[in-house]
Amino acid sequence: MDFLLGDEDEERPGRRPRGSRSQQRRSRKRRKRQRRKGAAASVFAVLVILLILAGVGYFGYTWVRDVVTVKDFSGPGTGEVVVQIEEGATASDVAVDLEKQGVVASARAFVNAIGEAGKGASLQPGQYKLRKGMSAAAAVELLDPKNRIRDDLTFQEGLRLSKIYEQLAKATGKSVNEFKKAAKGDIGLPKYANKQLEGFAFPATYEINDKMSASEILTAMVDRFTQTANKVDLEKQAEAIGYSPRDVMIVASIVQAESGSQDDMPKVARVIYNRLQRNPPMLLQMDSTTMYGLNKYDIAATEAETKSTSRYNTYQHQGLPPGPISNPGDHAIEAALHPADGDWLWFVTTDPKKGITKFTDKESEFWQLRDEFNRNYG
């Protein structure tokens, strides 16, 4: 710039001025105007730079503020939202879902809140009731496991699969046919089940909610059976007594149906094995298997019923029936794997109301016990 660097036409000592005085004056005035314009341009440039820096600073501050200050609602929220936490879901997974459903203002707010509460590892799968527009801290409190929506359904030992389907249909609003169809799919049955669920829908208490499919519910029941099978070492123990795991489960289902009490189970199992192992083998002649084949419920088969053609009629067919006749619990399975020691070939529940069962190895005593049963049962 001229006013800083000087002008070539500036008079210097010893230099002779050029032109007339009037021309010199005009030249000086022109240089002064140029210097004023240059100074004004420099000031304008500085102002532009300052404005740019201010803009960058403002937007940078806004960005930092948005990152540091997380969006969050205040208060308990309104309405009701049912939130499902899936098995294996992380706090981040839940946070994203809560934001999508409008429960919390941002996923980051929830992640921060659950981290501050130290509950990141306490999230458990299930359904929870929350509200829309609630603070992240309030949402964390409601996701406590004790607040899970629970619909417990208990199945007693020895139920037939048909009865389990009926209970499931009533509890879930799904149809029996939906469960029958699901049972034919991949629900985790062991190979020795031969793709048949009867005998492997383990009796226990299950948490069931309306978002679970029929397949998921049945899979949970089979998984529960698998846990018990692993606990009792079913496959290895079955091999040790000379039977397949499937045969043991058939025996267990009969034990469950025929026993008057838990204490009788190992003895009932022994009677079954004693009959199977006789040479020649004896017919099992179990009323429970015969009634199952007829789709009836009674503790004693009539003479006509013992003549049915069903493969489950062990009065007519040698050996075990083709499959389990009920869904036994762990005590019946243990009894089938570890039968009591004894030579019994017969047993009779002489007093069904009191659950009294008597055992004998003599046929003459059996008929006496049978008469006792008839008197008590009427």
Tab-separated table of C-alpha atoms in Angstrom:
chain	number	residue	atom	x	y	z
A	1	MET	CA	0.000	0.000	0.000
A	2	ASP	CA	1.256	3.428	-0.999
A	3	PHE	CA	0.793	5.085	2.368
A	4	LEU	CA	2.970	2.402	3.937
A	5	LEU	CA	5.524	1.824	1.213
A	6	GLY	CA	5.722	5.308	-0.157
A	7	ASP	CA	5.108	6.519	-3.709
A	8	GLU	CA	7.541	6.601	-6.517
A	9	ASP	CA	6.549	10.148	-7.329
A	10	GLU	CA	7.154	11.399	-3.758
A	11	GLU	CA	9.592	14.238	-3.842
A	12	ARG	CA	12.949	13.266	-2.587
A	13	PRO	CA	15.832	15.513	-1.490
A	14	GLY	CA	17.929	16.536	-4.406
A	15	ARG	CA	15.302	15.501	-6.937
A	16	ARG	CA	14.029	18.115	-9.249
A	17	PRO	CA	10.290	18.539	-9.360
A	18	ARG	CA	8.601	17.787	-12.634
A	19	GLY	CA	5.744	19.783	-14.155
A	20	SER	CA	4.137	22.992	-13.019
A	21	ARG	CA	3.106	23.788	-9.466
A	22	SER	CA	-0.570	23.232	-10.265
A	23	GLN	CA	0.174	19.794	-11.655
A	24	GLN	CA	2.167	18.955	-8.566
A	25	ARG	CA	-0.717	19.994	-6.299
A	26	ARG	CA	-3.171	17.861	-8.262
A	27	SER	CA	-0.791	14.909	-8.068
A	28	ARG	CA	-0.508	15.266	-4.279
A	29	LYS	CA	-4.291	15.413	-3.883
A	30	ARG	CA	-4.679	12.302	-6.029
A	31	ARG	CA	-2.180	10.398	-3.909
A	32	LYS	CA	-3.981	11.438	-0.716
A	33	ARG	CA	-7.321	10.156	-2.080
A	34	GLN	CA	-5.719	6.835	-3.026
A	35	ARG	CA	-4.211	6.525	0.429
A	36	ARG	CA	-7.632	7.169	2.038
A	37	LYS	CA	-9.259	4.532	-0.224
A	38	GLY	CA	-6.557	2.010	0.601
A	39	ALA	CA	-7.009	2.581	4.313
A	40	ALA	CA	-10.782	2.160	3.997
A	41	ALA	CA	-10.338	-1.097	2.051
A	42	SER	CA	-8.009	-2.433	4.703
A	43	VAL	CA	-10.494	-1.631	7.468
A	44	PHE	CA	-13.301	-3.303	5.468
A	45	ALA	CA	-11.158	-6.415	4.960
A	46	VAL	CA	-10.431	-6.593	8.664
A	47	LEU	CA	-14.159	-6.250	9.441
A	48	VAL	CA	-15.017	-9.083	7.007
A	49	ILE	CA	-12.434	-11.351	8.620
A	50	LEU	CA	-13.770	-10.538	12.071
A	51	LEU	CA	-17.331	-11.313	10.944
A	52	ILE	CA	-16.240	-14.655	9.472
A	53	LEU	CA	-14.438	-15.569	12.676
A	54	ALA	CA	-17.494	-14.581	14.721
A	55	GLY	CA	-19.737	-16.759	12.543
A	56	VAL	CA	-17.434	-19.733	12.833
A	57	GLY	CA	-17.273	-19.228	16.574
A	58	TYR	CA	-21.059	-19.057	16.891
A	59	PHE	CA	-21.707	-22.196	14.881
A	60	GLY	CA	-18.897	-23.996	16.679
A	61	TYR	CA	-20.390	-23.010	20.000
A	62	THR	CA	-23.821	-24.214	18.861
A	63	TRP	CA	-22.407	-27.552	17.760
A	64	VAL	CA	-20.519	-28.049	21.027
A	65	ARG	CA	-23.607	-27.002	22.993
A	66	ASP	CA	-25.748	-29.560	21.149
A	67	VAL	CA	-23.217	-32.298	21.822
A	68	VAL	CA	-22.679	-31.454	25.462
A	69	THR	CA	-26.295	-30.545	26.254
A	70	VAL	CA	-28.312	-33.703	25.460
A	71	LYS	CA	-31.993	-33.433	24.594
A	72	ASP	CA	-34.119	-34.758	27.421
A	73	PHE	CA	-37.748	-34.478	28.502
A	74	SER	CA	-38.649	-33.407	32.014
A	75	GLY	CA	-41.243	-34.974	34.248
A	76	PRO	CA	-42.984	-38.374	34.347
A	77	GLY	CA	-44.548	-38.222	30.871
A	78	THR	CA	-48.100	-39.073	29.845
A	79	GLY	CA	-50.089	-42.009	28.468
A	80	GLU	CA	-48.795	-45.551	28.341
A	81	VAL	CA	-46.295	-47.359	26.129
A	82	VAL	CA	-45.491	-51.075	26.424
A	83	VAL	CA	-41.786	-51.575	25.760
A	84	GLN	CA	-40.275	-54.964	24.940
A	85	ILE	CA	-36.663	-55.633	25.906
A	86	GLU	CA	-35.374	-58.517	23.823
A	87	GLU	CA	-33.030	-61.212	25.068
A	88	GLY	CA	-29.431	-59.974	24.815
A	89	ALA	CA	-30.385	-56.320	24.204
A	90	THR	CA	-27.827	-53.733	25.362
A	91	ALA	CA	-28.559	-50.386	26.998
A	92	SER	CA	-27.837	-48.717	23.646
A	93	ASP	CA	-30.331	-51.008	21.881
A	94	VAL	CA	-33.000	-50.138	24.435
A	95	ALA	CA	-32.148	-46.429	24.188
A	96	VAL	CA	-32.689	-46.378	20.432
A	97	ASP	CA	-36.013	-48.162	20.800
A	98	LEU	CA	-37.185	-45.771	23.527
A	99	GLU	CA	-36.361	-42.775	21.333
A	100	LYS	CA	-38.229	-44.275	18.368
A	101	GLN	CA	-41.321	-44.818	20.505
A	102	GLY	CA	-41.221	-41.274	21.887
A	103	VAL	CA	-40.575	-42.381	25.447
A	104	VAL	CA	-37.354	-40.372	25.823
A	105	ALA	CA	-36.187	-37.318	23.897
A	106	SER	CA	-32.912	-38.898	22.798
A	107	ALA	CA	-31.097	-42.182	23.007
A	108	ARG	CA	-28.050	-40.394	24.409
A	109	ALA	CA	-30.086	-39.042	27.329
A	110	PHE	CA	-31.146	-42.569	28.286
A	111	VAL	CA	-27.624	-43.991	27.935
A	112	ASN	CA	-26.300	-41.183	30.152
A	113	ALA	CA	-29.084	-41.668	32.721
A	114	ILE	CA	-28.687	-45.438	33.023
A	115	GLY	CA	-24.926	-45.005	33.252
A	116	GLU	CA	-25.271	-42.452	36.073
A	117	ALA	CA	-27.687	-44.799	37.875
A	118	GLY	CA	-25.254	-47.700	37.497
A	119	LYS	CA	-27.975	-49.938	36.087
A	120	GLY	CA	-26.575	-50.662	32.642
A	121	ALA	CA	-26.146	-54.344	33.457
A	122	SER	CA	-29.480	-54.733	35.243
A	123	LEU	CA	-31.753	-54.595	32.181
A	124	GLN	CA	-33.676	-57.847	31.841
A	125	PRO	CA	-35.762	-59.094	28.920
A	126	GLY	CA	-39.514	-58.742	29.164
A	127	GLN	CA	-42.282	-56.191	28.789
A	128	TYR	CA	-42.482	-52.928	30.745
A	129	LYS	CA	-45.073	-50.153	30.962
A	130	LEU	CA	-43.595	-46.681	30.364
A	131	ARG	CA	-44.988	-43.288	29.257
A	132	LYS	CA	-44.415	-40.983	26.316
A	133	GLY	CA	-42.311	-37.864	26.849
A	134	MET	CA	-40.795	-38.894	30.156
A	135	SER	CA	-37.349	-37.972	31.427
A	136	ALA	CA	-34.605	-40.482	30.801
A	137	ALA	CA	-34.032	-40.867	34.553
A	138	ALA	CA	-37.724	-41.694	35.081
A	139	ALA	CA	-37.574	-44.284	32.280
A	140	VAL	CA	-34.576	-45.955	33.942
A	141	GLU	CA	-36.549	-46.296	37.177
A	142	LEU	CA	-39.506	-47.985	35.449
A	143	LEU	CA	-37.248	-50.478	33.668
A	144	ASP	CA	-36.465	-52.178	36.963
A	145	PRO	CA	-36.944	-55.996	36.662
A	146	LYS	CA	-39.524	-55.920	39.464
A	147	ASN	CA	-41.754	-53.825	37.170
A	148	ARG	CA	-41.879	-56.380	34.360
A	149	ILE	CA	-45.317	-57.255	33.057
A	150	ARG	CA	-45.666	-60.872	34.124
A	151	ASP	CA	-48.238	-63.383	32.992
A	152	ASP	CA	-47.164	-66.589	34.727
A	153	LEU	CA	-48.665	-69.809	33.439
A	154	THR	CA	-48.055	-73.041	35.343
A	155	PHE	CA	-48.419	-76.522	33.873
A	156	GLN	CA	-48.705	-79.408	36.302
A	157	GLU	CA	-46.814	-82.654	35.846
A	158	GLY	CA	-48.472	-85.338	33.754
A	159	LEU	CA	-50.637	-83.150	31.529
A	160	ARG	CA	-51.286	-84.423	28.041
A	161	LEU	CA	-50.210	-82.164	25.219
A	162	SER	CA	-53.841	-81.612	24.202
A	163	LYS	CA	-54.548	-80.078	27.630
A	164	ILE	CA	-51.417	-77.916	27.424
A	165	TYR	CA	-52.615	-76.559	24.083
A	166	GLU	CA	-55.984	-75.700	25.615
A	167	GLN	CA	-54.378	-73.824	28.508
A	168	LEU	CA	-52.031	-71.963	26.185
A	169	ALA	CA	-54.875	-70.976	23.871
A	170	LYS	CA	-56.908	-69.646	26.790
A	171	ALA	CA	-53.970	-67.685	28.233
A	172	THR	CA	-52.732	-66.155	24.969
A	173	GLY	CA	-55.818	-65.805	22.793
A	174	LYS	CA	-54.142	-67.879	20.103
A	175	SER	CA	-55.885	-70.922	18.654
A	176	VAL	CA	-55.111	-74.536	19.516
A	177	ASN	CA	-54.382	-75.133	15.831
A	178	GLU	CA	-51.763	-72.392	15.907
A	179	PHE	CA	-49.889	-74.283	18.621
A	180	LYS	CA	-50.318	-77.594	16.818
A	181	LYS	CA	-48.828	-76.054	13.683
A	182	ALA	CA	-45.956	-74.502	15.638
A	183	ALA	CA	-45.165	-77.887	17.203
A	184	LYS	CA	-44.344	-79.215	13.729
A	185	GLY	CA	-41.700	-76.544	13.184
A	186	ASP	CA	-38.247	-76.003	14.624
A	187	ILE	CA	-38.809	-75.702	18.378
A	188	GLY	CA	-35.572	-77.328	19.525
A	189	LEU	CA	-36.776	-80.897	20.051
A	190	PRO	CA	-34.006	-83.477	20.576
A	191	LYS	CA	-33.548	-86.050	17.826
A	192	TYR	CA	-34.887	-88.860	20.003
A	193	ALA	CA	-38.232	-87.039	20.284
A	194	ASN	CA	-38.910	-88.113	16.681
A	195	LYS	CA	-40.415	-84.668	15.977
A	196	GLN	CA	-43.201	-85.310	18.501
A	197	LEU	CA	-43.701	-82.780	21.288
A	198	GLU	CA	-45.698	-85.074	23.614
A	199	GLY	CA	-43.464	-85.931	26.546
A	200	PHE	CA	-41.076	-83.014	25.961
A	201	ALA	CA	-43.229	-79.984	26.868
A	202	PHE	CA	-41.778	-79.692	30.342
A	203	PRO	CA	-44.213	-78.914	33.175
A	204	ALA	CA	-43.134	-75.702	34.916
A	205	THR	CA	-44.092	-72.047	35.367
A	206	TYR	CA	-43.495	-69.828	32.352
A	207	GLU	CA	-43.611	-66.076	31.792
A	208	ILE	CA	-45.768	-65.540	28.728
A	209	ASN	CA	-46.651	-62.227	27.086
A	210	ASP	CA	-48.815	-61.279	24.134
A	211	LYS	CA	-45.824	-60.573	21.888
A	212	MET	CA	-44.564	-64.165	22.077
A	213	SER	CA	-45.422	-66.386	19.133
A	214	ALA	CA	-46.747	-69.932	19.551
A	215	SER	CA	-43.380	-71.209	18.358
A	216	GLU	CA	-41.481	-69.130	20.944
A	217	ILE	CA	-43.680	-70.417	23.772
A	218	LEU	CA	-43.260	-74.073	22.796
A	219	THR	CA	-39.534	-73.539	22.292
A	220	ALA	CA	-39.302	-72.222	25.863
A	221	MET	CA	-40.978	-75.404	27.122
A	222	VAL	CA	-38.633	-77.640	25.150
A	223	ASP	CA	-35.638	-75.611	26.341
A	224	ARG	CA	-36.789	-76.204	29.897
A	225	PHE	CA	-36.941	-79.948	29.194
A	226	THR	CA	-33.434	-79.823	27.743
A	227	GLN	CA	-32.160	-78.203	30.948
A	228	THR	CA	-33.597	-81.063	32.993
A	229	ALA	CA	-32.302	-83.672	30.542
A	230	ASN	CA	-28.815	-82.210	30.857
A	231	LYS	CA	-29.077	-82.021	34.640
A	232	VAL	CA	-29.988	-85.710	34.999
A	233	ASP	CA	-27.618	-86.700	32.160
A	234	LEU	CA	-30.515	-88.402	30.384
A	235	GLU	CA	-28.714	-89.857	27.382
A	236	LYS	CA	-25.791	-91.334	29.303
A	237	GLN	CA	-27.945	-92.653	32.150
A	238	ALA	CA	-30.428	-94.193	29.707
A	239	GLU	CA	-27.587	-96.036	27.996
A	240	ALA	CA	-26.374	-97.262	31.392
A	241	ILE	CA	-29.684	-99.049	32.059
A	242	GLY	CA	-29.919	-100.380	28.503
A	243	TYR	CA	-32.641	-98.141	27.072
A	244	SER	CA	-32.831	-95.268	24.620
A	245	PRO	CA	-33.563	-91.743	25.882
A	246	ARG	CA	-36.926	-91.922	24.131
A	247	ASP	CA	-37.827	-95.206	25.865
A	248	VAL	CA	-36.903	-93.683	29.217
A	249	MET	CA	-39.212	-90.733	28.517
A	250	ILE	CA	-42.041	-93.117	27.616
A	251	VAL	CA	-41.481	-94.958	30.899
A	252	ALA	CA	-41.339	-91.633	32.767
A	253	SER	CA	-44.662	-90.564	31.265
A	254	ILE	CA	-46.293	-93.819	32.430
A	255	VAL	CA	-44.699	-93.456	35.862
A	256	GLN	CA	-46.107	-89.927	36.107
A	257	ALA	CA	-49.608	-91.087	35.152
A	258	GLU	CA	-49.697	-94.239	37.313
A	259	SER	CA	-48.041	-93.107	40.569
A	260	GLY	CA	-50.117	-92.143	43.552
A	261	SER	CA	-47.229	-90.207	45.123
A	262	GLN	CA	-43.668	-89.144	44.431
A	263	ASP	CA	-42.364	-91.890	46.731
A	264	ASP	CA	-44.088	-94.537	44.592
A	265	MET	CA	-42.444	-93.436	41.352
A	266	PRO	CA	-39.219	-95.512	41.564
A	267	LYS	CA	-41.301	-98.617	42.442
A	268	VAL	CA	-43.702	-98.087	39.522
A	269	ALA	CA	-40.698	-97.700	37.225
A	270	ARG	CA	-39.286	-100.987	38.551
A	271	VAL	CA	-42.561	-102.823	37.817
A	272	ILE	CA	-42.450	-101.563	34.220
A	273	TYR	CA	-38.843	-102.664	33.695
A	274	ASN	CA	-39.449	-106.004	35.407
A	275	ARG	CA	-42.290	-106.766	33.013
A	276	LEU	CA	-40.318	-105.668	29.955
A	277	GLN	CA	-37.298	-107.757	30.976
A	278	ARG	CA	-39.141	-111.005	31.741
A	279	ASN	CA	-38.522	-113.921	29.442
A	280	PRO	CA	-40.891	-114.075	27.754
A	281	PRO	CA	-41.835	-110.407	28.394
A	282	MET	CA	-45.103	-109.652	30.134
A	283	LEU	CA	-47.703	-107.297	28.750
A	284	LEU	CA	-47.521	-103.983	30.576
A	285	GLN	CA	-51.313	-103.833	30.923
A	286	MET	CA	-51.334	-100.189	31.953
A	287	ASP	CA	-54.713	-98.474	32.108
A	288	SER	CA	-53.069	-95.079	31.562
A	289	THR	CA	-51.652	-96.012	28.154
A	290	THR	CA	-54.897	-97.640	27.055
A	291	MET	CA	-56.972	-94.588	27.999
A	292	TYR	CA	-54.501	-92.309	26.212
A	293	GLY	CA	-54.968	-94.267	22.996
A	294	LEU	CA	-58.741	-93.820	23.333
A	295	ASN	CA	-58.370	-90.114	24.207
A	296	LYS	CA	-60.214	-90.742	27.456
A	297	TYR	CA	-59.551	-89.924	31.088
A	298	ASP	CA	-60.072	-92.544	33.788
A	299	ILE	CA	-57.923	-94.486	36.225
A	300	ALA	CA	-59.356	-97.864	35.243
A	301	ALA	CA	-60.112	-99.232	31.774
A	302	THR	CA	-63.197	-101.330	31.214
A	303	GLU	CA	-62.989	-104.787	29.710
A	304	ALA	CA	-64.234	-103.414	26.399
A	305	GLU	CA	-61.604	-100.645	26.450
A	306	THR	CA	-58.824	-103.178	27.054
A	307	LYS	CA	-59.762	-104.767	23.728
A	308	SER	CA	-59.232	-101.587	21.664
A	309	THR	CA	-56.981	-101.756	18.611
A	310	SER	CA	-54.967	-98.683	19.576
A	311	ARG	CA	-51.193	-99.154	19.506
A	312	TYR	CA	-51.212	-97.572	22.964
A	313	ASN	CA	-53.328	-100.443	24.323
A	314	THR	CA	-50.713	-102.288	26.364
A	315	TYR	CA	-53.282	-104.962	27.214
A	316	GLN	CA	-53.050	-106.093	23.594
A	317	HIS	CA	-49.604	-104.949	22.373
A	318	GLN	CA	-46.291	-106.110	23.756
A	319	GLY	CA	-43.655	-103.668	24.989
A	320	LEU	CA	-43.800	-99.928	25.401
A	321	PRO	CA	-46.365	-97.779	23.571
A	322	PRO	CA	-45.062	-95.830	20.532
A	323	GLY	CA	-44.592	-92.588	22.444
A	324	PRO	CA	-44.985	-90.771	25.766
A	325	ILE	CA	-48.546	-90.502	27.084
A	326	SER	CA	-47.997	-87.339	29.130
A	327	ASN	CA	-45.409	-84.703	29.933
A	328	PRO	CA	-43.557	-85.918	33.029
A	329	GLY	CA	-41.731	-83.811	35.579
A	330	ASP	CA	-38.205	-84.228	36.838
A	331	HIS	CA	-39.144	-86.685	39.633
A	332	ALA	CA	-40.727	-89.107	37.167
A	333	ILE	CA	-37.726	-88.813	34.839
A	334	GLU	CA	-35.347	-89.494	37.730
A	335	ALA	CA	-37.435	-92.531	38.722
A	336	ALA	CA	-37.326	-93.893	35.165
A	337	LEU	CA	-33.539	-93.545	35.184
A	338	HIS	CA	-33.071	-94.873	38.711
A	339	PRO	CA	-35.817	-97.401	39.489
A	340	ALA	CA	-36.072	-98.926	42.955
A	341	ASP	CA	-34.718	-102.410	43.651
A	342	GLY	CA	-37.433	-105.042	43.863
A	343	ASP	CA	-39.107	-108.035	42.217
A	344	TRP	CA	-42.574	-106.479	41.946
A	345	LEU	CA	-44.628	-107.299	38.878
A	346	TRP	CA	-47.912	-105.714	39.931
A	347	PHE	CA	-49.112	-102.607	41.684
A	348	VAL	CA	-52.587	-101.323	42.478
A	349	THR	CA	-53.611	-97.902	43.755
A	350	THR	CA	-55.963	-99.382	46.311
A	351	ASP	CA	-57.197	-96.014	47.599
A	352	PRO	CA	-57.214	-93.395	44.819
A	353	LYS	CA	-58.463	-90.603	47.102
A	354	LYS	CA	-55.577	-91.046	49.525
A	355	GLY	CA	-53.092	-92.026	46.808
A	356	ILE	CA	-52.210	-95.342	48.453
A	357	THR	CA	-50.458	-97.786	46.096
A	358	LYS	CA	-49.451	-101.336	47.012
A	359	PHE	CA	-46.899	-103.537	45.226
A	360	THR	CA	-46.523	-107.310	44.957
A	361	ASP	CA	-44.629	-109.994	43.057
A	362	LYS	CA	-47.425	-112.577	43.448
A	363	GLU	CA	-50.399	-112.727	41.115
A	364	SER	CA	-52.705	-114.034	43.863
A	365	GLU	CA	-51.968	-110.958	45.966
A	366	PHE	CA	-52.561	-108.776	42.929
A	367	TRP	CA	-56.155	-110.008	42.648
A	368	GLN	CA	-56.711	-109.310	46.320
A	369	LEU	CA	-55.398	-105.776	45.822
A	370	ARG	CA	-57.648	-105.440	42.804
A	371	ASP	CA	-60.666	-106.342	44.896
A	372	GLU	CA	-59.596	-103.773	47.500
A	373	PHE	CA	-59.426	-101.121	44.771
A	374	ASN	CA	-62.901	-102.050	43.507
A	375	ARG	CA	-64.336	-101.671	46.983
A	376	ASN	CA	-62.756	-98.271	47.526
A	377	TYR	CA	-63.392	-96.967	44.013
A	378	GLY	CA	-66.948	-98.309	43.852
